[in-house]
Amino acid sequence: MENFTPISAAIGGALIGLAAVLLMLFNGRIAGISGIADGLVNPRTDDRLWRLTFIIGLVAAPLAAALVGYGVPMPQMPTNYATIVVAGLLVGFGTRLGNGCTSGHGICGIARLSPRSITATGVFMIAAIVVVALTHHVIGG
Amino acid sequence: MPALASLLCGFIFGLGLVISQMVSPTKVLAFLDFFGIPSGTWDPSLAVVMAAGLAVAGTGYALVRPRTPIFDTQMHWPTATIIDRPLVIGAALFGIGWGLVGLCPGPAIADLATLSPGVIVFVIAMAVGMVANDLWQSRGARVVEQKLVGATAADG
């Protein structure tokens, strides 16, 4: 467990929780990123501005961190673009079909003790763990 | 003002992702790789992120719940309660995509800041997946009706 970073994880997690609480206090909205992003691209949405500014804030954070010397390292992505496209499609389609992602279900939903969110989080965690086990140890081994 | 408030919230959320390193797919995959438990390479950081996030969000939600939001007339709490097939199938599809690359929507969007071509392609594919689901769900009048109610019923 040499890569375990409990302190930064706790601080970062607390900030994510704080952002969720503030968004509810200010705007009465759930801080589910897939829901917020979907509202930007969904042709039927009519409240795009707060969604757009949230996304801008989200992208601005790593830029601000870089300005003070804590640049985010280049994310390591699969070299195969087909994998990236399939994964992106699944994440986009799946989060909308299931009405939430790691933030909307995993943080906001479980924080409300929603049985739907607890179920969804269990399902996507198990699915991801199985996929990683298969791709890293069985197929890619 | 609501747009400014949400800019601040997005920024704080993003800082949380940066500080916790959840913007790193490698870090996320190191949590999801349970084969790392016996071999000693498992990284439980993501579980700590969630625990801390839940502690703050759970307490904070309980505190703000009785109030009216500052920039809206009501809080849009999700109203759906039934554990149905779309919820489970959607979560499973999302989990498969998450496990393939190690990116979920929040970190993927925050990582756009790195201008990584892989991340840009991922986010475009994600947006296409979302629109595909929106269009698919809007077929047939019955589903449209559900979706109109669903605008506030969505969980996240």
Short mmCIF file of C-alpha atoms in Angstrom, two decimals:
data_model
loop_
_atom_site.label_atom_id
_atom_site.label_comp_id
_atom_site.label_asym_id
_atom_site.label_seq_id
_atom_site.Cartn_x
_atom_site.Cartn_y
_atom_site.Cartn_z
CA MET A 1 0.00 0.00 0.00
CA GLU A 2 2.91 2.35 -0.70
CA ASN A 3 0.68 4.55 -2.87
CA PHE A 4 -2.01 5.05 -0.22
CA THR A 5 -2.51 8.79 0.43
CA PRO A 6 -5.09 8.95 3.21
CA ILE A 7 -4.58 12.59 4.23
CA SER A 8 -4.88 14.18 0.78
CA ALA A 9 -7.73 11.77 0.04
CA ALA A 10 -9.61 12.90 3.16
CA ILE A 11 -9.03 16.60 2.43
CA GLY A 12 -10.04 16.21 -1.22
CA GLY A 13 -13.07 14.11 -0.32
CA ALA A 14 -14.18 16.69 2.25
CA LEU A 15 -13.94 19.44 -0.39
CA ILE A 16 -16.08 17.38 -2.77
CA GLY A 17 -18.65 16.94 0.00
CA LEU A 18 -18.50 20.67 0.76
CA ALA A 19 -19.09 21.53 -2.90
CA ALA A 20 -22.16 19.26 -2.88
CA VAL A 21 -23.58 20.94 0.24
CA LEU A 22 -22.91 24.46 -1.09
CA LEU A 23 -24.56 23.72 -4.43
CA MET A 24 -27.68 22.59 -2.56
CA LEU A 25 -27.57 25.58 -0.20
CA PHE A 26 -27.07 28.13 -3.01
CA ASN A 27 -28.94 26.66 -5.97
CA GLY A 28 -30.93 23.77 -4.52
CA ARG A 29 -29.19 21.34 -6.86
CA ILE A 30 -27.59 17.92 -6.52
CA ALA A 31 -23.87 17.96 -7.43
CA GLY A 32 -24.04 15.01 -9.80
CA ILE A 33 -21.53 15.67 -12.55
CA SER A 34 -23.18 13.39 -15.12
CA GLY A 35 -26.53 15.08 -14.49
CA ILE A 36 -25.04 18.56 -14.70
CA ALA A 37 -23.13 17.73 -17.88
CA ASP A 38 -26.11 15.98 -19.45
CA GLY A 39 -28.16 19.12 -18.95
CA LEU A 40 -25.64 20.94 -21.12
CA VAL A 41 -25.89 18.56 -24.07
CA ASN A 42 -29.51 17.43 -23.70
CA PRO A 43 -31.62 19.34 -26.26
CA ARG A 44 -34.54 19.51 -23.81
CA THR A 45 -32.78 21.41 -21.01
CA ASP A 46 -33.57 25.09 -20.47
CA ASP A 47 -31.32 25.90 -17.47
CA ARG A 48 -27.89 25.74 -19.06
CA LEU A 49 -26.07 28.70 -17.48
CA TRP A 50 -25.47 27.36 -13.95
CA ARG A 51 -24.47 24.01 -15.45
CA LEU A 52 -21.98 25.66 -17.78
CA THR A 53 -20.39 27.74 -14.99
CA PHE A 54 -20.11 24.64 -12.75
CA ILE A 55 -18.23 22.82 -15.53
CA ILE A 56 -16.01 25.89 -16.07
CA GLY A 57 -15.20 25.89 -12.34
CA LEU A 58 -14.42 22.18 -12.50
CA VAL A 59 -11.94 22.65 -15.35
CA ALA A 60 -10.51 25.82 -13.77
CA ALA A 61 -9.47 23.96 -10.60
CA PRO A 62 -6.57 21.99 -12.12
CA LEU A 63 -5.49 25.12 -14.02
CA ALA A 64 -5.42 27.13 -10.78
CA ALA A 65 -3.51 24.31 -9.07
CA ALA A 66 -0.96 24.42 -11.89
CA LEU A 67 -0.56 28.20 -11.42
CA VAL A 68 0.50 27.69 -7.80
CA GLY A 69 2.87 24.91 -8.73
CA TYR A 70 0.69 21.83 -8.27
CA GLY A 71 0.13 20.87 -11.88
CA VAL A 72 -1.97 17.80 -12.55
CA PRO A 73 0.15 15.14 -14.26
CA MET A 74 -0.93 14.09 -17.76
CA PRO A 75 -3.56 11.38 -17.23
CA GLN A 76 -2.42 7.96 -18.35
CA MET A 77 -4.92 6.82 -20.96
CA PRO A 78 -5.10 3.56 -22.92
CA THR A 79 -3.07 3.75 -26.12
CA ASN A 80 -5.96 2.17 -28.00
CA TYR A 81 -8.49 4.86 -28.97
CA ALA A 82 -11.21 2.25 -29.57
CA THR A 83 -11.09 1.39 -25.85
CA ILE A 84 -11.34 5.08 -24.94
CA VAL A 85 -14.33 5.64 -27.24
CA VAL A 86 -16.17 2.53 -26.02
CA ALA A 87 -15.49 3.46 -22.38
CA GLY A 88 -16.67 7.04 -22.94
CA LEU A 89 -19.87 5.88 -24.66
CA LEU A 90 -20.59 3.43 -21.83
CA VAL A 91 -19.95 6.06 -19.15
CA GLY A 92 -22.15 8.62 -20.92
CA PHE A 93 -25.00 6.26 -21.77
CA GLY A 94 -24.83 4.33 -18.49
CA THR A 95 -24.78 7.34 -16.17
CA ARG A 96 -27.87 8.80 -17.84
CA LEU A 97 -29.74 5.51 -17.95
CA GLY A 98 -28.90 4.95 -14.29
CA ASN A 99 -29.45 8.63 -13.42
CA GLY A 100 -26.10 9.29 -11.80
CA CYS A 101 -22.41 8.61 -11.43
CA THR A 102 -19.79 8.48 -8.69
CA SER A 103 -20.78 11.96 -7.48
CA GLY A 104 -24.56 11.94 -7.91
CA HIS A 105 -25.08 8.44 -6.53
CA GLY A 106 -21.80 7.74 -4.73
CA ILE A 107 -21.59 10.98 -2.74
CA CYS A 108 -24.86 12.97 -2.95
CA GLY A 109 -27.18 9.95 -3.07
CA ILE A 110 -25.58 7.87 -0.33
CA ALA A 111 -25.32 11.02 1.82
CA ARG A 112 -29.14 11.17 1.61
CA LEU A 113 -29.24 7.42 2.37
CA SER A 114 -31.11 6.85 -0.91
CA PRO A 115 -31.62 3.11 -1.51
CA ARG A 116 -31.43 3.76 -5.28
CA SER A 117 -28.03 5.40 -4.96
CA ILE A 118 -26.69 2.77 -2.56
CA THR A 119 -27.77 0.10 -5.08
CA ALA A 120 -26.31 1.96 -8.07
CA THR A 121 -23.00 2.58 -6.29
CA GLY A 122 -22.71 -1.09 -5.35
CA VAL A 123 -23.44 -2.12 -8.94
CA PHE A 124 -21.01 0.25 -10.66
CA MET A 125 -18.26 -0.47 -8.13
CA ILE A 126 -18.60 -4.23 -8.62
CA ALA A 127 -18.80 -3.86 -12.43
CA ALA A 128 -15.65 -1.72 -12.48
CA ILE A 129 -13.76 -4.06 -10.13
CA VAL A 130 -14.67 -7.05 -12.31
CA VAL A 131 -13.62 -5.23 -15.51
CA VAL A 132 -10.27 -4.24 -13.98
CA ALA A 133 -9.70 -7.80 -12.77
CA LEU A 134 -10.46 -9.13 -16.25
CA THR A 135 -8.52 -6.57 -18.28
CA HIS A 136 -5.48 -6.34 -15.99
CA HIS A 137 -5.13 -9.93 -14.87
CA VAL A 138 -7.05 -12.31 -17.11
CA ILE A 139 -6.93 -10.84 -20.63
CA GLY A 140 -4.06 -8.36 -20.43
CA GLY A 141 -2.45 -10.45 -17.67
CA MET B 1 -25.74 34.97 -8.91
CA PRO B 2 -26.74 31.29 -9.17
CA ALA B 3 -24.27 30.96 -12.04
CA LEU B 4 -21.51 32.50 -9.92
CA ALA B 5 -22.37 30.26 -6.97
CA SER B 6 -22.23 27.20 -9.16
CA LEU B 7 -18.89 28.35 -10.62
CA LEU B 8 -17.53 28.41 -7.06
CA CYS B 9 -19.02 24.98 -6.29
CA GLY B 10 -17.53 23.50 -9.47
CA PHE B 11 -14.17 24.99 -8.54
CA ILE B 12 -14.25 23.55 -5.00
CA PHE B 13 -15.36 20.19 -6.38
CA GLY B 14 -12.48 20.28 -8.88
CA LEU B 15 -9.97 21.19 -6.17
CA GLY B 16 -11.20 18.19 -4.21
CA LEU B 17 -10.55 15.96 -7.22
CA VAL B 18 -7.08 17.47 -7.73
CA ILE B 19 -5.99 17.26 -4.08
CA SER B 20 -7.30 13.70 -3.68
CA GLN B 21 -5.65 12.79 -7.03
CA MET B 22 -8.94 11.34 -8.24
CA VAL B 23 -8.15 13.15 -11.52
CA SER B 24 -5.58 10.41 -12.08
CA PRO B 25 -7.02 7.32 -13.82
CA THR B 26 -3.97 5.38 -12.58
CA LYS B 27 -4.87 6.20 -8.97
CA VAL B 28 -8.51 5.21 -9.49
CA LEU B 29 -7.57 1.93 -11.21
CA ALA B 30 -5.18 1.16 -8.33
CA PHE B 31 -8.24 1.21 -6.07
CA LEU B 32 -10.40 -0.84 -8.43
CA ASP B 33 -7.68 -3.50 -8.79
CA PHE B 34 -8.55 -5.88 -5.96
CA PHE B 35 -5.80 -8.26 -7.09
CA GLY B 36 -3.59 -5.64 -5.47
CA ILE B 37 -4.89 -6.58 -2.02
CA PRO B 38 -2.97 -9.85 -1.77
CA SER B 39 0.02 -8.46 -3.67
CA GLY B 40 0.20 -5.31 -1.50
CA THR B 41 -0.20 -2.78 -4.33
CA TRP B 42 -3.84 -1.93 -3.58
CA ASP B 43 -4.51 1.79 -3.05
CA PRO B 44 -7.54 2.37 -0.78
CA SER B 45 -7.41 6.18 -1.26
CA LEU B 46 -10.68 6.29 -3.25
CA ALA B 47 -12.52 4.73 -0.32
CA VAL B 48 -11.16 7.47 1.96
CA VAL B 49 -12.26 10.14 -0.55
CA MET B 50 -15.76 8.70 -0.52
CA ALA B 51 -15.87 8.34 3.26
CA ALA B 52 -14.77 11.95 3.79
CA GLY B 53 -17.11 13.22 1.08
CA LEU B 54 -20.02 11.32 2.61
CA ALA B 55 -19.27 12.57 6.12
CA VAL B 56 -19.31 16.21 4.98
CA ALA B 57 -22.20 15.85 2.52
CA GLY B 58 -24.31 13.81 4.95
CA THR B 59 -23.86 16.31 7.78
CA GLY B 60 -24.18 19.34 5.49
CA TYR B 61 -27.31 18.06 3.74
CA ALA B 62 -28.95 17.45 7.12
CA LEU B 63 -28.15 21.04 8.12
CA VAL B 64 -29.35 22.72 4.91
CA ARG B 65 -32.37 20.48 4.25
CA PRO B 66 -34.91 22.56 6.23
CA ARG B 67 -33.90 25.76 4.42
CA THR B 68 -34.88 27.34 1.14
CA PRO B 69 -31.91 27.67 -1.22
CA ILE B 70 -30.40 31.15 -1.44
CA PHE B 71 -30.85 31.46 -5.22
CA ASP B 72 -33.87 29.24 -5.87
CA THR B 73 -37.38 28.85 -4.52
CA GLN B 74 -36.96 25.19 -3.58
CA MET B 75 -34.39 22.43 -3.21
CA HIS B 76 -34.50 19.95 -6.07
CA TRP B 77 -34.09 16.77 -4.05
CA PRO B 78 -34.43 13.62 -6.13
CA THR B 79 -37.86 12.04 -5.76
CA ALA B 80 -37.36 8.64 -7.42
CA THR B 81 -37.40 5.77 -4.93
CA ILE B 82 -37.95 2.60 -6.97
CA ILE B 83 -34.96 0.42 -7.72
CA ASP B 84 -35.74 -0.41 -11.32
CA ARG B 85 -34.07 -2.06 -14.27
CA PRO B 86 -32.70 1.14 -15.91
CA LEU B 87 -30.98 2.08 -12.64
CA VAL B 88 -29.20 -1.25 -12.34
CA ILE B 89 -28.37 -1.68 -16.03
CA GLY B 90 -27.22 1.94 -16.32
CA ALA B 91 -24.99 1.60 -13.27
CA ALA B 92 -23.53 -1.64 -14.65
CA LEU B 93 -22.76 -0.06 -18.06
CA PHE B 94 -21.20 2.94 -16.34
CA GLY B 95 -19.10 0.66 -14.13
CA ILE B 96 -17.79 -1.24 -17.16
CA GLY B 97 -16.73 2.01 -18.87
CA TRP B 98 -15.22 3.32 -15.63
CA GLY B 99 -13.19 0.13 -15.18
CA LEU B 100 -11.93 0.20 -18.79
CA VAL B 101 -10.22 3.59 -18.48
CA GLY B 102 -10.43 4.71 -14.85
CA LEU B 103 -12.35 7.90 -15.65
CA CYS B 104 -15.80 8.86 -14.40
CA PRO B 105 -17.54 12.10 -15.49
CA GLY B 106 -16.11 14.52 -12.86
CA PRO B 107 -12.42 13.66 -13.27
CA ALA B 108 -12.84 13.31 -17.06
CA ILE B 109 -14.13 16.87 -17.35
CA ALA B 110 -11.55 18.27 -14.89
CA ASP B 111 -8.80 16.49 -16.87
CA LEU B 112 -9.79 18.46 -19.98
CA ALA B 113 -7.51 21.08 -18.43
CA THR B 114 -4.51 18.90 -19.31
CA LEU B 115 -5.53 18.93 -23.02
CA SER B 116 -4.75 15.21 -23.12
CA PRO B 117 -6.01 13.97 -26.52
CA GLY B 118 -7.21 10.72 -24.90
CA VAL B 119 -9.27 12.65 -22.34
CA ILE B 120 -10.77 14.92 -25.02
CA VAL B 121 -11.83 11.87 -27.05
CA PHE B 122 -13.24 10.25 -23.89
CA VAL B 123 -15.32 13.33 -23.01
CA ILE B 124 -16.66 13.64 -26.57
CA ALA B 125 -17.65 9.95 -26.55
CA MET B 126 -19.23 10.46 -23.11
CA ALA B 127 -21.29 13.40 -24.41
CA VAL B 128 -22.38 11.31 -27.41
CA GLY B 129 -23.41 8.51 -25.02
CA MET B 130 -25.45 10.96 -22.97
CA VAL B 131 -27.21 12.44 -25.99
CA ALA B 132 -27.83 8.93 -27.35
CA ASN B 133 -29.55 8.02 -24.10
CA ASP B 134 -31.54 11.28 -24.04
CA LEU B 135 -32.79 10.67 -27.60
CA TRP B 136 -33.49 7.02 -26.89
CA GLN B 137 -35.46 7.91 -23.77
CA SER B 138 -37.50 10.52 -25.58
CA ARG B 139 -38.94 7.99 -28.07
CA GLY B 140 -42.64 7.38 -27.43
CA ALA B 141 -44.99 9.74 -25.60
CA ARG B 142 -45.14 7.69 -22.41
CA VAL B 143 -41.42 7.89 -21.87
CA VAL B 144 -41.38 11.62 -22.66
CA GLU B 145 -43.95 12.17 -19.94
CA GLN B 146 -41.81 10.24 -17.48
CA LYS B 147 -38.77 12.25 -18.49
CA LEU B 148 -40.55 15.57 -17.90
CA VAL B 149 -41.32 14.50 -14.36
CA GLY B 150 -37.84 13.04 -14.26
CA ALA B 151 -36.22 16.45 -14.70
CA THR B 152 -36.30 16.84 -10.93
CA ALA B 153 -36.56 13.15 -10.15
CA ALA B 154 -33.06 12.38 -11.44
CA ASP B 155 -30.71 11.23 -8.72
CA GLY B 156 -27.61 13.03 -9.84
#
